Coordinates of C-alpha atoms and ligand atoms in Angstrom, one line a residue:
X1 CA 113.3 53.4 98.1
X2 CA 111.2 51.0 96.0
X3 CA 107.3 51.6 95.6
X4 CA 105.7 50.1 98.6
X5 CA 104.2 46.7 98.2
X6 CA 100.3 46.8 98.3
X7 CA 97.9 44.1 99.2
X8 CA 94.1 44.0 98.8
X9 CA 92.3 43.2 102.1
X10 CA 89.6 41.4 100.0
X11 CA 92.4 38.9 98.7
X12 CA 93.8 38.2 102.4
X13 CA 92.9 35.2 104.4
X14 CA 92.4 37.5 107.3
X15 CA 89.1 38.8 105.7
X16 CA 87.5 35.4 106.1
X17 CA 87.6 35.8 109.8
X18 CA 85.1 38.7 109.7
X19 CA 82.4 36.1 108.8
X20 CA 83.8 33.5 111.1
X21 CA 83.4 35.8 114.0
X22 CA 79.9 36.8 112.8
X23 CA 79.0 33.1 112.7
X24 CA 80.5 32.5 116.1
X25 CA 77.9 34.8 117.6
X26 CA 75.0 33.8 115.4
X27 CA 71.9 35.9 116.1
X28 CA 73.4 36.9 119.7
X29 CA 73.6 40.7 119.9
X30 CA 77.3 41.8 120.7
X31 CA 78.5 45.3 121.1
X32 CA 81.8 47.2 120.7
X33 CA 83.6 50.3 121.8
X34 CA 86.7 51.7 120.2
X35 CA 88.7 54.3 122.3
X36 CA 91.2 56.3 120.5
X37 CA 94.4 58.1 121.8
X38 CA 96.8 60.4 119.9
X39 CA 96.8 61.8 116.6
X40 CA 94.5 62.0 113.4
X41 CA 96.4 58.9 112.0
X42 CA 94.9 57.0 115.1
X43 CA 91.5 58.4 114.5
X44 CA 91.6 57.1 111.0
X45 CA 92.8 53.8 112.0
X46 CA 90.0 53.6 114.6
X47 CA 87.5 54.1 111.8
X48 CA 89.0 50.8 110.2
X49 CA 88.7 49.1 113.6
X50 CA 85.0 50.0 113.8
X51 CA 84.4 49.1 110.2
X52 CA 85.8 45.6 110.9
X53 CA 83.7 45.3 114.1
X54 CA 80.5 46.2 112.1
X55 CA 81.4 43.5 109.5
X56 CA 81.7 41.0 112.3
X57 CA 78.2 41.8 113.3
X58 CA 79.0 43.9 116.3
X59 CA 77.0 47.1 117.0
X60 CA 78.3 50.1 118.8
X61 CA 78.0 50.2 122.5
X62 CA 77.0 53.4 124.4
X63 CA 80.1 53.2 126.7
X64 CA 83.1 51.0 127.2
X65 CA 81.8 49.6 130.5
X66 CA 78.7 48.3 128.8
X67 CA 80.4 46.8 125.7
X68 CA 81.2 43.1 124.9
X69 CA 84.5 44.1 123.0
X70 CA 86.7 47.0 124.0
X71 CA 89.6 48.0 121.9
X72 CA 92.1 50.8 123.1
X73 CA 94.0 52.3 120.1
X74 CA 97.1 53.7 121.8
X75 CA 99.7 56.4 121.3
X76 CA 103.2 56.5 122.9
X77 CA 104.4 59.8 121.5
X78 CA 104.4 61.3 125.1
X79 CA 104.1 60.1 128.6
X80 CA 100.6 61.6 129.1
X81 CA 98.8 59.3 126.7
X82 CA 100.4 56.3 128.1
X83 CA 99.3 57.4 131.8
X84 CA 95.6 57.8 130.6
X85 CA 95.6 54.3 128.7
X86 CA 97.0 52.6 131.9
X87 CA 94.3 54.3 134.1
X88 CA 91.5 53.4 131.9
X89 CA 92.7 49.8 131.5
X90 CA 92.8 49.4 135.3
X91 CA 89.2 50.6 135.7
X92 CA 88.1 48.0 133.1
X93 CA 89.7 45.2 135.3
X94 CA 86.8 45.5 137.8
X95 CA 84.2 45.3 135.2
X96 CA 85.8 42.4 133.5
X97 CA 85.7 40.6 137.0
X98 CA 81.7 40.8 136.8
X99 CA 81.6 40.2 133.0
X100 CA 84.3 37.5 132.4
X101 CA 83.2 37.1 128.5
X102 CA 84.2 40.7 127.9
X103 CA 86.9 41.0 125.3
X104 CA 89.5 43.6 126.2
X105 CA 92.0 44.5 123.5
X106 CA 95.0 46.9 123.0
X107 CA 96.7 47.9 119.8
X108 CA 98.7 50.6 118.2
X109 CA 101.9 52.5 119.0
X110 CA 102.1 51.6 122.6
X111 CA 102.0 47.9 122.0
X112 CA 104.5 48.2 119.1
X113 CA 107.2 49.8 121.3
X114 CA 110.0 47.4 121.8
X115 CA 109.4 45.0 124.8
X116 CA 106.1 46.8 125.6
X117 CA 103.8 44.0 124.4
X118 CA 105.3 41.5 126.9
X119 CA 105.1 44.1 129.7
X120 CA 101.6 45.0 129.0
X121 CA 100.7 41.2 128.7
X122 CA 102.1 40.5 132.2
X123 CA 100.7 43.8 133.7
X124 CA 97.2 43.3 132.4
X125 CA 96.3 39.6 132.4
X126 CA 92.6 40.5 131.7
X127 CA 93.6 41.7 128.2
X128 CA 92.7 39.1 125.5
X129 CA 94.1 40.5 122.4
X130 CA 97.3 42.7 121.7
X131 CA 98.6 43.8 118.4
X132 CA 100.9 46.4 117.0
X133 CA 100.6 49.0 114.2
X134 CA 101.8 46.9 111.3
X135 CA 98.9 44.2 111.5
X136 CA 95.8 45.9 112.1
X137 CA 94.1 43.7 109.4
X138 CA 94.8 40.7 111.6
X139 CA 92.3 41.8 114.2
X140 CA 89.4 39.5 113.3
X141 CA 91.7 36.6 113.1
X142 CA 93.2 37.4 116.6
X143 CA 89.7 37.8 117.9
X144 CA 88.4 34.5 116.5
X145 CA 91.3 32.8 118.2
X146 CA 90.7 34.5 121.3
X147 CA 87.0 33.8 121.3
X148 CA 87.1 30.1 120.2
X149 CA 90.3 28.9 122.1
X150 CA 89.8 31.2 125.0
X151 CA 93.6 31.8 124.9
X152 CA 95.3 35.2 124.8
X153 CA 96.6 36.5 121.5
X154 CA 99.7 38.7 121.2
X155 CA 100.9 39.5 117.6
X156 CA 103.4 42.3 117.0
X157 CA 105.2 42.5 113.6
X158 CA 108.5 43.7 113.9
X159 CA 108.7 45.4 110.6
X160 CA 106.0 47.1 108.5
X161 CA 104.4 44.8 105.8
X162 CA 102.6 45.7 102.6
X163 CA 100.1 48.6 102.7
X164 CA 96.7 46.9 103.0
X165 CA 94.0 48.6 100.8
X166 CA 90.3 48.2 100.8
X167 CA 90.0 47.7 104.5
X168 CA 86.4 48.2 105.8
X169 CA 86.0 51.6 107.5
X170 CA 83.2 53.3 109.6
X171 CA 83.8 57.0 108.6
X172 CA 82.6 60.1 110.4
X173 CA 79.2 61.3 109.6
X174 CA 80.3 64.9 108.9
X175 CA 81.1 66.2 105.4
X176 CA 84.6 65.9 106.2
X177 CA 87.0 62.8 105.9
X178 CA 90.4 61.9 106.6
X179 CA 92.5 60.0 103.8
X180 CA 95.9 58.6 104.5
X181 CA 98.3 59.1 101.7
X182 CA 101.5 57.6 103.3
X183 CA 102.5 55.7 106.4
X184 CA 105.6 55.8 108.6
X185 CA 108.4 58.3 109.2
X186 CA 112.0 58.4 108.0
X187 CA 113.0 61.5 109.8
X188 CA 114.2 60.3 113.2
X189 CA 113.9 63.6 114.9
X190 CA 115.9 63.0 118.1
X191 CA 112.9 63.1 120.6
X192 CA 110.4 61.2 118.6
X193 CA 109.3 57.5 119.0
X194 CA 107.1 57.6 115.9
X195 CA 109.7 56.1 113.3
X196 CA 110.4 53.3 115.8
X197 CA 106.6 52.4 116.0
X198 CA 105.4 53.3 112.7
X199 CA 108.0 52.0 110.5
X200 CA 109.7 53.4 107.3
X201 CA 107.8 55.8 104.9
X202 CA 105.5 54.0 102.5
X203 CA 103.5 56.0 100.1
X204 CA 99.9 54.8 98.9
X205 CA 99.5 54.7 95.1
X206 CA 98.1 57.9 93.9
X207 CA 95.5 56.1 91.9
X208 CA 94.2 54.5 95.1
X209 CA 94.0 57.8 97.0
X210 CA 92.3 59.4 94.0
X211 CA 89.7 56.5 93.9
X212 CA 89.1 56.7 97.6
X213 CA 88.6 60.5 97.4
X214 CA 86.1 60.1 94.4
X215 CA 84.2 57.6 96.3
X216 CA 83.9 59.7 99.5
X217 CA 82.7 62.6 97.4
X218 CA 80.0 60.3 95.9
X219 CA 79.0 59.5 99.4
X220 CA 78.6 63.2 100.1
X221 CA 81.9 64.3 101.6
X222 CA 82.9 68.0 100.7
X223 CA 86.3 68.1 102.5
X224 CA 89.2 65.8 102.7
X225 CA 92.2 65.9 105.0
X226 CA 95.2 64.2 103.6
X227 CA 97.1 62.5 106.3
X228 CA 100.9 61.5 106.7
X229 CA 103.6 62.1 109.2
X230 CA 105.4 64.3 106.5
X231 CA 103.2 64.7 103.5
X232 CA 106.0 66.8 101.8
X233 CA 107.8 63.5 101.1
X234 CA 105.0 61.7 99.6
X235 CA 106.2 59.7 96.6
X236 CA 109.8 60.6 97.1
X237 CA 112.4 58.1 95.7
X238 CA 109.6 55.9 94.0
X239 CA 107.8 56.2 90.7
X240 CA 104.8 58.0 92.3
X241 CA 103.9 61.4 91.4
X242 CA 105.0 64.2 94.1
X243 CA 102.8 65.8 96.8
X244 CA 102.2 68.9 94.9
X245 CA 101.2 66.9 91.8
X246 CA 98.8 64.8 93.8
X247 CA 97.2 67.9 95.2
X248 CA 96.7 69.2 91.6
X249 CA 95.1 65.8 90.6
X250 CA 92.7 65.9 93.7
X251 CA 91.8 69.6 92.8
X252 CA 90.3 68.4 89.6
X253 CA 87.6 66.2 91.3
X254 CA 84.1 67.4 90.7
X255 CA 82.1 67.8 93.8
X256 CA 85.1 68.0 96.2
X257 CA 85.3 71.5 97.7
X258 CA 88.1 71.6 100.1
X259 CA 91.5 69.8 100.5
X260 CA 93.5 69.9 103.7
X261 CA 96.8 68.1 104.7
X262 CA 98.8 67.4 107.6
X263 CA 101.7 67.4 108.7
X264 CA 104.4 69.2 106.6
X265 CA 108.1 68.8 107.7
X266 CA 109.7 72.2 106.9
X267 CA 112.8 70.6 105.5
X268 CA 110.9 69.0 102.5
X269 CA 108.5 72.0 101.9
X270 CA 109.1 72.8 98.3
X271 CA 108.3 75.9 96.2
X272 CA 106.2 73.6 93.9
X273 CA 104.1 72.9 97.0
X274 CA 103.6 76.7 97.7
X275 CA 102.6 77.2 94.1
X276 CA 100.3 74.1 94.1
X277 CA 98.7 75.6 97.4
X278 CA 98.3 78.9 95.8
X279 CA 97.1 77.9 92.5
X280 CA 94.5 75.1 93.5
X281 CA 91.3 76.7 94.4
X282 CA 90.1 73.7 96.6
X283 CA 93.4 73.7 98.7
X284 CA 92.7 75.4 101.9
X285 CA 95.1 78.4 102.5
X286 CA 96.1 76.8 105.8
X287 CA 99.2 75.0 106.8
X288 CA 100.4 73.2 109.8
X289 CA 104.2 73.7 109.9
X290 CA 105.9 72.4 113.1
X291 CA 108.9 74.4 114.0
X292 CA 109.6 72.7 117.4
X293 CA 112.2 75.2 118.4
X294 CA 113.5 78.7 117.4
X295 CA 117.0 78.1 118.4
X296 CA 119.5 76.7 115.9
X297 CA 121.5 74.9 118.4
X298 CA 118.4 72.9 119.7
X299 CA 117.0 72.2 116.1
X300 CA 120.4 70.7 115.3
X301 CA 120.2 68.5 118.4
X302 CA 116.7 67.6 117.4
X303 CA 117.9 66.5 114.1
X304 CA 115.5 68.7 112.2
X305 CA 117.7 69.6 109.2
X306 CA 116.7 73.3 108.9
X307 CA 117.6 76.4 110.8
X308 CA 115.3 79.2 112.1
X309 CA 116.6 81.4 108.9
X310 CA 115.3 78.5 106.5
X311 CA 112.0 78.3 108.4
X312 CA 111.4 82.0 108.3
X313 CA 112.2 82.1 104.6
X314 CA 109.6 79.5 104.0
X315 CA 107.0 81.7 106.0
X316 CA 107.9 84.6 103.9
X317 CA 107.5 82.7 100.6
X318 CA 104.1 81.2 101.8
X319 CA 102.8 84.9 102.7
X320 CA 104.2 86.2 99.4
X321 CA 102.2 83.8 97.4
X322 CA 99.1 83.6 99.7
X323 CA 98.8 86.9 101.8
X324 CA 96.1 85.4 103.9
X325 CA 97.7 82.0 104.6
X326 CA 96.9 80.7 108.2
X327 CA 99.9 79.2 109.9
X328 CA 100.0 76.7 112.9
X329 CA 102.9 74.9 114.5
X330 CA 104.1 72.5 117.1
X331 CA 106.5 73.4 119.8
X332 CA 108.5 71.3 122.4
X333 CA 109.5 73.2 125.6
X334 CA 112.4 72.0 127.7
X335 CA 114.3 69.9 125.2
X336 CA 117.4 68.5 126.9
X337 CA 120.0 71.4 127.3
X338 CA 117.5 74.1 126.4
X339 CA 118.9 77.3 127.7
X340 CA 117.0 80.6 128.6
X341 CA 118.4 82.0 125.4
X342 CA 117.4 79.0 123.4
X343 CA 113.8 79.5 124.7
X344 CA 113.8 83.1 123.9
X345 CA 115.0 82.4 120.4
X346 CA 111.7 80.3 120.3
X347 CA 109.6 83.3 121.6
X348 CA 111.3 85.6 119.1
X349 CA 110.6 83.2 116.2
X350 CA 107.1 82.9 117.3
X351 CA 106.6 86.7 117.4
X352 CA 108.2 87.1 114.0
X353 CA 105.6 84.4 112.5
X354 CA 102.8 85.4 114.8
X355 CA 101.0 82.0 114.4
X356 CA 97.3 81.5 114.1
X357 CA 97.8 78.9 116.7
X358 CA 100.1 76.2 118.3
X359 CA 100.2 73.0 119.9
X360 CA 102.7 73.3 122.5
X361 CA 104.4 70.3 124.5
X362 CA 106.6 69.7 127.4
X363 CA 109.5 67.6 126.3
X364 CA 108.7 63.9 127.2
X365 CA 111.6 61.4 127.4
X366 CA 111.1 58.5 125.2
X367 CA 113.0 55.3 125.7
X368 CA 115.2 54.4 122.8
X369 CA 115.4 57.8 121.1
X370 CA 118.7 59.6 121.0
X371 CA 117.4 62.5 123.3
X372 CA 116.9 60.0 125.9
X373 CA 120.8 59.8 126.4
X374 CA 121.3 63.5 126.4
X375 CA 122.6 64.9 129.6
X376 CA 121.0 67.8 131.3
X377 CA 117.3 67.1 131.1
X378 CA 115.5 70.3 132.0
X379 CA 113.8 70.5 135.6
X380 CA 110.0 70.6 135.7
X381 CA 109.8 73.9 137.5
X382 CA 111.7 75.6 134.5
X383 CA 109.7 74.0 131.8
X384 CA 106.4 74.9 133.5
X385 CA 107.6 78.5 133.7
X386 CA 108.6 78.6 129.9
X387 CA 105.4 76.8 129.0
X388 CA 103.3 79.6 130.7
X389 CA 105.3 82.3 128.9
X390 CA 104.9 80.6 125.6
X391 CA 101.1 80.1 126.1
X392 CA 100.6 83.7 127.0
X393 CA 102.4 84.8 123.8
X394 CA 100.4 82.2 121.7
X395 CA 97.2 83.5 123.0
X396 CA 98.1 87.1 122.2
X397 CA 99.2 86.3 118.6
X398 CA 96.1 84.1 118.2
X399 CA 93.9 87.0 119.1
X400 CA 95.9 89.4 116.9
X401 CA 95.6 86.9 113.9
X402 CA 91.8 86.5 114.7
X403 CA 91.2 90.2 114.7
X404 CA 92.4 90.3 111.1
X405 CA 89.3 88.6 110.2
X406 CA 86.9 91.2 111.7
X407 CA 84.4 92.5 109.0
X408 CA 85.5 89.9 106.5
X409 CA 83.3 87.2 105.0
X410 CA 84.6 83.7 105.4
X411 CA 83.3 80.5 103.7
X412 CA 82.4 77.9 106.6
X413 CA 81.7 74.2 106.5
X414 CA 79.0 73.8 109.0
X415 CA 79.7 70.9 111.5
X416 CA 76.7 70.9 113.8
X417 CA 74.7 72.7 116.5
X418 CA 76.5 74.3 119.5
X419 CA 76.2 72.1 122.6
X420 CA 76.0 75.1 124.8
X421 CA 73.4 77.0 122.8
X422 CA 70.9 75.4 120.4
X423 CA 70.4 78.6 118.4
X424 CA 74.1 78.7 117.3
X425 CA 75.9 76.4 114.8
X426 CA 79.6 75.9 114.3
X427 CA 82.1 75.1 111.6
X428 CA 85.5 75.7 110.1
X429 CA 86.6 78.4 107.8
X430 CA 88.9 77.6 104.8
X431 CA 91.8 79.0 106.9
X432 CA 91.0 76.3 109.7
X433 CA 89.4 78.7 112.4
X434 CA 86.3 77.6 114.3
X435 CA 83.3 80.0 113.6
X436 CA 79.9 80.1 115.4
X437 CA 76.7 82.0 114.2
X438 CA 73.1 81.9 114.5
X439 CA 71.6 79.1 112.3
X440 CA 69.8 75.8 112.4
X441 CA 70.8 72.1 112.2
X442 CA 69.7 72.0 108.6
X443 CA 72.9 73.9 107.6
X444 CA 75.1 70.9 108.6
X445 CA 77.3 69.7 106.0
X446 CA 76.9 72.8 104.1
X447 CA 79.4 75.7 103.1
X448 CA 77.8 79.1 103.8
X449 CA 79.3 82.6 103.8
X450 CA 79.6 84.2 107.3
X451 CA 80.6 87.7 108.0
X452 CA 82.8 87.9 111.1
X453 CA 81.6 90.4 113.7
X454 CA 83.6 89.6 116.9
X455 CA 86.4 87.3 117.9
X456 CA 87.5 85.3 120.8
X457 CA 90.6 83.2 121.4
X458 CA 89.1 80.0 120.2
X459 CA 86.4 81.1 117.8
X460 CA 85.4 83.8 115.4
X461 CA 81.8 85.0 115.7
X462 CA 79.8 86.1 112.8
X463 CA 76.4 86.4 110.9
X464 CA 75.4 84.3 107.8
X465 CA 75.2 86.5 104.8
Ligands
5AD501 N1 108.1 65.1 123.8 C1 107.2 66.2 123.6 N2 106.6 66.4 122.4 C2 106.8 65.5 121.5 N3 106.5 65.5 120.2 C3 106.9 64.4 119.6 N4 107.6 63.6 120.4 C4 107.7 64.3 121.5 C5 108.3 64.2 122.7 N5 109.2 63.2 123.0 C6 105.5 66.5 119.5 C7 106.2 67.2 118.3 C8 105.3 66.7 117.2 C9 104.1 66.3 117.8 C10 103.1 65.5 117.1 O1 104.4 65.9 119.1 O2 105.9 68.6 118.6 O3 105.2 67.6 116.2
SF4_502 FE1 108.4 62.4 114.8 FE2 109.9 63.9 113.3 FE3 108.8 61.9 112.1 FE4 107.3 64.1 113.0 S1 108.9 64.2 111.4 S2 106.7 61.9 113.3 S3 108.4 64.7 114.8 S4 110.4 61.7 113.7

């Protein structure tokens, strides 16, 4: 794999359309609303969409119903996200009838799926603009054409293009920020649609990542979360530095206090990464390490390229170097052919690791993936029962893991005041747990020491020292 090609947004013709749209509206106030489905990657892309809207002179709307332009940034990883989008689009149809000038747009993974743009175009004739995952930078141009010509615009690039740097972005207000380090995925896990809609793996240049993080620190950010479908293969087969080396470089940045990352594929998790995590004081001692299944037979069918033994060995090594490391995971229940024994293997692995937390998903058939063709899809009543058993176990382990923090002092980056009780503030510990304690709004964005006095399933409760 060659180094990915990089383009600068400022040098692209697409950028000119930001001012053309602004000019189109002149002094008329126009509002936007971005609705995001799916993963953190999409959250980050929505910040770029919002950044472009702002540069086109749009201001945020209170709700999508009131907005002059609405964009749905979609996800197709499971059926649920798709259903929610379809429901929400249907509701907007009625509003558009009363407000015909409203611009309704759909972008992202669902549009990128093969044949999907045409289907969406037919099914939702009131959508003015549709674009995929590879041409987000074209949004202003497509909007300009839709606004000035009154014609619907559909643009889906079949393949990924250059990585576009220096796009506008409206970041989160908090002291924490997402930073992409790579795009796409080469792993082709047999159940997963992501490689088909996000293209091949491309790594950003480390100098661009480092410059972005430095800039974020200047703007007051204390914590960054590095994003990639598989951060462990950052820079592989190119002349870029490796992921552990990138962590070491970022660790040197003055003013940055915390570095997080996700997601790590177990097959690519190296000893060098474990050492970098252990040795870099800014890197949080927390790792999200999706196992998907504890059965070797299912792992093979999933095309995951590791066994349960390999996985357990990684967990052992992580805990040897970082005894307090927090570990979370993703698990799919009801993968085609999953037997009771396979599922019990998953429960057994779960017990052995005793995860801090887990995202658990019922297998969702995705058109075009190898698993779609697998015989023996598991009936819903069986997956429901297995899911209930897995959730019960995960709650038990989560509580047990939380109890280990009792009496200990954790560093918490305060995110804000609790909605339920104004005398409480909340934030995340270095190990990624939610912590609540008595405090005022003035602590927001600060890192404070909190002694843990009691624990619940989803929160640790404490007192500021
Ligand atoms: N069905 C259920 N879960 C899935 N995931 C990915 N594809 C599917 C699917 N077809 C889950 C995996 C992955 C997480 C982001 O989503 O567990 O780690
Ligand atoms: Fe999907 Fe597997 Fe790539 Fe993760 S690593 S995005 S599960 S194909």
